[in-house]
Coordinates of N, CA and C in Angstrom, one line a residue:
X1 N 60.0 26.6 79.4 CA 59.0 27.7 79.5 C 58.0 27.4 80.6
X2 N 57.8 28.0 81.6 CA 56.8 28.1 82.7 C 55.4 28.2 82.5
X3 N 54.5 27.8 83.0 CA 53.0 28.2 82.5 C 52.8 29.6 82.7
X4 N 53.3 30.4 83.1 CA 53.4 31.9 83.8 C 53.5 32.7 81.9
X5 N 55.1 32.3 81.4 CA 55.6 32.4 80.5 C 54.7 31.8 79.1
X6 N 54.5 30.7 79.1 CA 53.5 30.7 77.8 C 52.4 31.7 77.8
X7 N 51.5 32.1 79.0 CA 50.1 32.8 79.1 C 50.4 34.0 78.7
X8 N 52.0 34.4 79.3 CA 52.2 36.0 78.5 C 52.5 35.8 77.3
X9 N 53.0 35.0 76.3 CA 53.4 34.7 75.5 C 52.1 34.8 74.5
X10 N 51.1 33.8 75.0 CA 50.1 34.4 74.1 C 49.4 35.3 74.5
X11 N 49.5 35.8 75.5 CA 48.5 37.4 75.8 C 49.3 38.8 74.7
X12 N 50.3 38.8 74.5 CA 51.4 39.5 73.8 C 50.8 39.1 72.4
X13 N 50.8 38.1 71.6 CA 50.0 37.6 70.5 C 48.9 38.2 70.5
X14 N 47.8 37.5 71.4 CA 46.5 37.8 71.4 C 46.1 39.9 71.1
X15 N 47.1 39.9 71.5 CA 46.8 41.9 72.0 C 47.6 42.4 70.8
X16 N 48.2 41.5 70.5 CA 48.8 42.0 68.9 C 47.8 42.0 67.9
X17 N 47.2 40.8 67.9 CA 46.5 40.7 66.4 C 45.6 41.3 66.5
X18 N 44.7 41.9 67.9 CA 43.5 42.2 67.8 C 43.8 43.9 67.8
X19 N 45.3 44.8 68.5 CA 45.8 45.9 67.7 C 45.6 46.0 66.2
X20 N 45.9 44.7 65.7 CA 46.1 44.7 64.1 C 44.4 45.0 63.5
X21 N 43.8 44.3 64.1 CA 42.3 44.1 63.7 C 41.5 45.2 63.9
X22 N 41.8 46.2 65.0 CA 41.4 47.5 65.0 C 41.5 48.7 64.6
X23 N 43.1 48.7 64.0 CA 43.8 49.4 63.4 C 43.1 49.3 61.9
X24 N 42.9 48.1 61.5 CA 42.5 48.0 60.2 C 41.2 47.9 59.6
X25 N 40.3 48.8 61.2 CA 39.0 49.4 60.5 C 39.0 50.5 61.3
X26 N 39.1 51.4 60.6 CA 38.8 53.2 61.3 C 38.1 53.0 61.9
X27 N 36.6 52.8 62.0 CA 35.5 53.1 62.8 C 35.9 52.6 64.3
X28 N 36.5 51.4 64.7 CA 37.0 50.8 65.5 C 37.6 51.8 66.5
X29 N 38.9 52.1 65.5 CA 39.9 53.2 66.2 C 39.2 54.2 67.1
X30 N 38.1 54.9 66.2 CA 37.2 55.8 66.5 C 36.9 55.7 68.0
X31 N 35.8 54.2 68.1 CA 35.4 53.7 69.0 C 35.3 54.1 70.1
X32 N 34.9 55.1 71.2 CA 35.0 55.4 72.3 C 35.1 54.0 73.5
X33 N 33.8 52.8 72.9 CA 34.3 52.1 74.2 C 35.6 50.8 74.1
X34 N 35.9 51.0 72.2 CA 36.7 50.0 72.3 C 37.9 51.0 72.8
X35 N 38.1 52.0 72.3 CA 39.3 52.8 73.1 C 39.1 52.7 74.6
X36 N 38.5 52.7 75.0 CA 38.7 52.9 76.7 C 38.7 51.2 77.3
X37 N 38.3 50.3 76.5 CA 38.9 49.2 76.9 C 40.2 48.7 76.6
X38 N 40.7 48.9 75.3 CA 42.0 49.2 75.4 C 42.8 49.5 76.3
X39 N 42.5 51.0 76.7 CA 43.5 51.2 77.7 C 43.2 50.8 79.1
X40 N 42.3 50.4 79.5 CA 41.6 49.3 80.8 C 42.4 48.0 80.9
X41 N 42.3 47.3 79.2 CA 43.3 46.4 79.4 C 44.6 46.9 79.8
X42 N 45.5 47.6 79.4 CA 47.0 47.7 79.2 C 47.2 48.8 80.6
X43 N 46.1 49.5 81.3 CA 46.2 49.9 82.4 C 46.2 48.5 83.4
X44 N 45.1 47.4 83.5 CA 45.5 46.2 84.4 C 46.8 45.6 84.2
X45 N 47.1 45.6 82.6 CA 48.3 44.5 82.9 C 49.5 45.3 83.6
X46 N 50.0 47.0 83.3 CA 50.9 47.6 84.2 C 50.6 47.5 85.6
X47 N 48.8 47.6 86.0 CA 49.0 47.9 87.7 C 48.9 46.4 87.7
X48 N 49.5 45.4 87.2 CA 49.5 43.8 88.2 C 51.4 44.2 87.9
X49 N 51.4 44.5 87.2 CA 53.4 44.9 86.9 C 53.8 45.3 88.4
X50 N 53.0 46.6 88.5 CA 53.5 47.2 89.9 C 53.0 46.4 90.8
X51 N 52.2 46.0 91.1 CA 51.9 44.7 92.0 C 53.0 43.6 92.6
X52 N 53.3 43.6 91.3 CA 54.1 42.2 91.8 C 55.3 42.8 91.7
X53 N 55.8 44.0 91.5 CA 57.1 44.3 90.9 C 57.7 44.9 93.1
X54 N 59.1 46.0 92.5 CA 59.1 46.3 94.0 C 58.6 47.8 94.4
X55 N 57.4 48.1 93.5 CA 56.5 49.2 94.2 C 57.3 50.5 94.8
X56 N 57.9 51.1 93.8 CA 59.2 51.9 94.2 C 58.4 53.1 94.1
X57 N 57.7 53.5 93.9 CA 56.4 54.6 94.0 C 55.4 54.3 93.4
X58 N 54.1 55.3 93.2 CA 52.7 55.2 93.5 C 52.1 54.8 91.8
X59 N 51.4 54.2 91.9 CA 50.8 53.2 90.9 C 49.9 54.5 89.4
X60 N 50.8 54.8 88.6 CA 49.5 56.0 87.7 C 48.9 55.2 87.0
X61 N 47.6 55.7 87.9 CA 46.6 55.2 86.6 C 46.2 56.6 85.2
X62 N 46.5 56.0 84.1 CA 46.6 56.9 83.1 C 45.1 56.9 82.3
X63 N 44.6 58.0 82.0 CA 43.9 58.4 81.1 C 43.8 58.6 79.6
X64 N 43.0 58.3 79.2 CA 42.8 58.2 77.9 C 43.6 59.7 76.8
X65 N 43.1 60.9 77.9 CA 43.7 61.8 77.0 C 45.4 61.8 77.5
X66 N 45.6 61.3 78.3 CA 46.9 61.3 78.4 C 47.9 60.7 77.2
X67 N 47.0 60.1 76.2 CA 47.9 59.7 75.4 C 47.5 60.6 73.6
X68 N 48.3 61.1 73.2 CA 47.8 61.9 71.9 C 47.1 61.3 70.8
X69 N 47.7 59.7 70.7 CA 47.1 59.1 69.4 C 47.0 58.1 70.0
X70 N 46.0 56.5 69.4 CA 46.1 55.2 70.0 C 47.4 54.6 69.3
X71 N 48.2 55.5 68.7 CA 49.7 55.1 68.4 C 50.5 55.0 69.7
X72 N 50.5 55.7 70.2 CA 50.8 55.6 72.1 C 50.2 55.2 72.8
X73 N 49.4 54.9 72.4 CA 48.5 54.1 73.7 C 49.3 52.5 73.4
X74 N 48.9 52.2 72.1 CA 49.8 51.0 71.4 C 51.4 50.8 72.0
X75 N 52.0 51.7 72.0 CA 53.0 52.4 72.4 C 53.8 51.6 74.3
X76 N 52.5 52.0 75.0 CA 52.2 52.0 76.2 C 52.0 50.3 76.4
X77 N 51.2 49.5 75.5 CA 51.0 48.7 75.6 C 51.7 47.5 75.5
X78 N 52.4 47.8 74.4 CA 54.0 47.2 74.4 C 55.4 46.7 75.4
X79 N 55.2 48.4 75.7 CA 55.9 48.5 77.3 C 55.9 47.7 78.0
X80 N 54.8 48.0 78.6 CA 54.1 47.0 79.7 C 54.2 46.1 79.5
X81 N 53.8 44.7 77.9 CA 54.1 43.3 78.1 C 55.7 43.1 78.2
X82 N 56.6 44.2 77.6 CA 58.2 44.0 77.5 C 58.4 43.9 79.1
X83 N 58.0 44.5 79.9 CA 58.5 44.5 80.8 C 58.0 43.5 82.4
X84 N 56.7 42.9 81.7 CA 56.1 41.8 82.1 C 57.1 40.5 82.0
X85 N 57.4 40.5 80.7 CA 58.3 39.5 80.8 C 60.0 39.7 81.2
X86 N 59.9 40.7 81.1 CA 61.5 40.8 82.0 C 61.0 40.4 83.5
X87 N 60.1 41.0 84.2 CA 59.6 40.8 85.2 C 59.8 39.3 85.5
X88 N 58.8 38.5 84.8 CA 58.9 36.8 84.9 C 60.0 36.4 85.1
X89 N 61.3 36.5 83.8 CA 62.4 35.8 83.8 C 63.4 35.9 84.8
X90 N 63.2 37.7 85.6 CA 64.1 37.7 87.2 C 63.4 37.3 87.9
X91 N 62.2 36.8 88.2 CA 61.4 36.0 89.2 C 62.3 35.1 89.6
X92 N 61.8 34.4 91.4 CA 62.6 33.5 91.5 C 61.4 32.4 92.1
X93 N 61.4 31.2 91.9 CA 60.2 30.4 92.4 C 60.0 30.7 93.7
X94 N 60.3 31.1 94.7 CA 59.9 31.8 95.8 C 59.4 32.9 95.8
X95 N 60.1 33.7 95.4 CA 59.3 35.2 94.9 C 57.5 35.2 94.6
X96 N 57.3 34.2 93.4 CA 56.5 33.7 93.2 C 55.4 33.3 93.6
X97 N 55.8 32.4 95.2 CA 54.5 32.1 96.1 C 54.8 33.1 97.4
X98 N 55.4 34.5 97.3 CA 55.3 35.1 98.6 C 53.9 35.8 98.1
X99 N 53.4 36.3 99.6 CA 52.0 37.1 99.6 C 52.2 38.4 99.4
X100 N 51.5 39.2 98.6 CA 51.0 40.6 98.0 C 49.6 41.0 98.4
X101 N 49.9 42.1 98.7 CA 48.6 42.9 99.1 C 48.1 43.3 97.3
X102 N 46.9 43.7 96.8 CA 46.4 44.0 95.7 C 45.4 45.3 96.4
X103 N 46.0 47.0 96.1 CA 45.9 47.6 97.2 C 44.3 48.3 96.6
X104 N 44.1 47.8 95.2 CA 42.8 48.6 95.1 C 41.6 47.7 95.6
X105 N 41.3 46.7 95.9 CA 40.3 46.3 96.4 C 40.4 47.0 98.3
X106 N 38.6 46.9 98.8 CA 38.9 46.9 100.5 C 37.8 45.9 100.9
X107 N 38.6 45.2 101.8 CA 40.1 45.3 102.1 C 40.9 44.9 100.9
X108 N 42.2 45.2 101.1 CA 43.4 44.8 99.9 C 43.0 43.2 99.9
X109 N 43.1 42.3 98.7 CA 43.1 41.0 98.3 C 44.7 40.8 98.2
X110 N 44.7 39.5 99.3 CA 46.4 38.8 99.6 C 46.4 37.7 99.1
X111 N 47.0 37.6 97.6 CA 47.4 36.6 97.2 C 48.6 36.1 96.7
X112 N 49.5 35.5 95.9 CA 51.1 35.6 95.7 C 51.4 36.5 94.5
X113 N 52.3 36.3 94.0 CA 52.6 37.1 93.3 C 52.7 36.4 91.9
X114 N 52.6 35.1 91.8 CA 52.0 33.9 90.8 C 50.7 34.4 90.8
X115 N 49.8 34.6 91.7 CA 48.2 34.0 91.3 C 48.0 35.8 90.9
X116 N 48.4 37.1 90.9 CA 48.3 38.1 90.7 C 48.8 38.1 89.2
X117 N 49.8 37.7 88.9 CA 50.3 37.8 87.2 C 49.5 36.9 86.0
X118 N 48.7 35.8 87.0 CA 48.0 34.7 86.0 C 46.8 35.8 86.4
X119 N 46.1 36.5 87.0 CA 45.2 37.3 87.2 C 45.2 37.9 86.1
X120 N 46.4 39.0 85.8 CA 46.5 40.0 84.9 C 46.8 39.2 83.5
X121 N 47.2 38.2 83.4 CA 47.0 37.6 81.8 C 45.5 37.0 81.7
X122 N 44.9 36.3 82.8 CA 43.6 35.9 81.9 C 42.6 37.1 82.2
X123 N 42.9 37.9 82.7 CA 41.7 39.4 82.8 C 41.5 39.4 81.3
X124 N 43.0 40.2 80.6 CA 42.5 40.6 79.2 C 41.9 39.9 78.7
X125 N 41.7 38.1 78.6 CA 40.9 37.8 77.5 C 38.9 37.9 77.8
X126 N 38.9 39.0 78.7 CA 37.5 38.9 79.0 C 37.4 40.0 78.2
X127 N 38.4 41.0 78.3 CA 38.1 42.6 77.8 C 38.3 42.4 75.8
X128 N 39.4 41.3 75.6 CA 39.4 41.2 74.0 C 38.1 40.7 73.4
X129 N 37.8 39.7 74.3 CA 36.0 39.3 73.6 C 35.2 40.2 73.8
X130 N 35.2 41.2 74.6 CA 34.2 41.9 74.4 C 34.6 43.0 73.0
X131 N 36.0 43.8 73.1 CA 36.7 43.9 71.8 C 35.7 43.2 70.4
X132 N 36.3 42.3 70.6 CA 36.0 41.5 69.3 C 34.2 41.6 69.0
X133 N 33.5 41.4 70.1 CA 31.9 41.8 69.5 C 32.1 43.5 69.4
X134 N 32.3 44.2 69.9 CA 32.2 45.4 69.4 C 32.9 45.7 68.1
X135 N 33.7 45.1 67.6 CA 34.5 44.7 66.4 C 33.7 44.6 65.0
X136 N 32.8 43.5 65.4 CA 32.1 43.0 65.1 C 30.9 43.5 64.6
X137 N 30.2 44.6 65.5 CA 29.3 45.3 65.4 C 29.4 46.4 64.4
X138 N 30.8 46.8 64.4 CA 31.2 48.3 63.3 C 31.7 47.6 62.1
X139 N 31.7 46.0 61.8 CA 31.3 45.8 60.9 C 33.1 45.2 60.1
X140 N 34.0 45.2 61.5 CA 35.6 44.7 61.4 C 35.2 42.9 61.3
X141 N 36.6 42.5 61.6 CA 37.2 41.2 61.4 C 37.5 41.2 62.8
X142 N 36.8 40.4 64.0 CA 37.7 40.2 64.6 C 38.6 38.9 64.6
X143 N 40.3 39.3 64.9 CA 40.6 37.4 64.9 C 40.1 36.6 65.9
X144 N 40.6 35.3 65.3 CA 40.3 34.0 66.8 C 41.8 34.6 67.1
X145 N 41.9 34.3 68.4 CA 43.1 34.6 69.1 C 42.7 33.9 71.0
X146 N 41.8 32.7 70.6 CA 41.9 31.8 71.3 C 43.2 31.0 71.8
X147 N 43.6 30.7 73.0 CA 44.7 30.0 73.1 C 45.1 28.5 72.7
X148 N 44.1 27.9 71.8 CA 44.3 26.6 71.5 C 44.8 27.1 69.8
X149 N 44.3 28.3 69.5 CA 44.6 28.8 68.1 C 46.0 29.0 67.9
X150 N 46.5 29.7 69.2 CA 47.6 30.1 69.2 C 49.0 28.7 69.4
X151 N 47.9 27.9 70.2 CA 49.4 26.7 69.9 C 49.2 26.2 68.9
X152 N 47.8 25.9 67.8 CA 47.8 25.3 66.8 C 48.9 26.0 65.6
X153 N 48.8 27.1 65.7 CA 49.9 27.6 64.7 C 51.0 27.9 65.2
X154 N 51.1 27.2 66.5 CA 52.7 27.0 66.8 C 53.4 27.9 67.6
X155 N 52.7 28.5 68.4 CA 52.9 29.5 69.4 C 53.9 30.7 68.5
X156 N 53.1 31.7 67.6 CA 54.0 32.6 67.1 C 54.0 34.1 68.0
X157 N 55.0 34.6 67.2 CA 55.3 35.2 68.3 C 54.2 37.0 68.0
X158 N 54.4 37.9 68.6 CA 53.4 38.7 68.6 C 53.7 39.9 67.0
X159 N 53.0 40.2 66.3 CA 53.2 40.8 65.1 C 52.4 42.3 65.5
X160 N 53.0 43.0 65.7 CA 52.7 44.6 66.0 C 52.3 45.7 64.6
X161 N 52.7 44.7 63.6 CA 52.8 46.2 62.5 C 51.6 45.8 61.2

């Protein structure tokens, strides 16, 4: 397993339990700003997808009402890590250190296509802590879903339901 591959490994975890954690206090769900970071997260982790992928057309950034319930947003979020890691496993170690433009900064930010995918797994854990205090505030559970937590129980795999 690559250090690429473990970080999604627990980013997929980490975005699971804390789906689970949200789901399992209404007010959360409710949440206008935990919903819009939600999909902030799972919008970064697709546009680093298309990033690093082969950019075969134009990058949607999706809106909140574009999705009817946070069952599809959920939905959406899944996607995206499934296909993260398909992404990884046709990688080829070259692939890896070639240079990519990152076209929403200006000027665009050129960096490889390694340091863009470890970009988009440690982004989310800024947006789940803040999750987890707003969690917190309406009075939820949030989990530890730290990464030392995650190998202490043995790197499991992501629990969706």
């Amino acid at each position: 397993m690559t250090y690429l591959d473990e970080l999604y490994a627990h980013q997929e975890w980490a975005d699971a339990e804390h789906w689970r954690a949200v789901e399992a206090h209404p007010a959360a769900l409710e949440d206008k700003a935990i919903r819009e970071r939600l999909l902030h997260i799972h919008i970064v982790q697709h546009g680093f997808l298309w990033v690093a992928g082969p950019r075969t057309a134009q990058f949607a950034f999706k809106k909140l009402e574009e999705f009817s319930s946070m069952t599809e947003l959920k939905k959406y979020a899944r996607e995206g890590l499934a296909e993260i890691n398909t992404l990884l496993k046709a990688t080829s170690a070259e692939r890896m250190e070639e240079t990519i433009e990152v076209p929403w900064f200006k000027p665009p930010a050129k960096i490889s296509v390694r340091q863009a995918l470890t970009q988009a797994a440690m982004h989310s854990h800024w947006h789940r802590g803040q999750n987890a205090t707003r969690l917190r505030e309406l009075g939820g559970v949030p989990p530890p879903t730290d990464y030392i937590v995650w190998l202490r129980k043995g790197q499991p795999l992501p629990d969706w339901n």
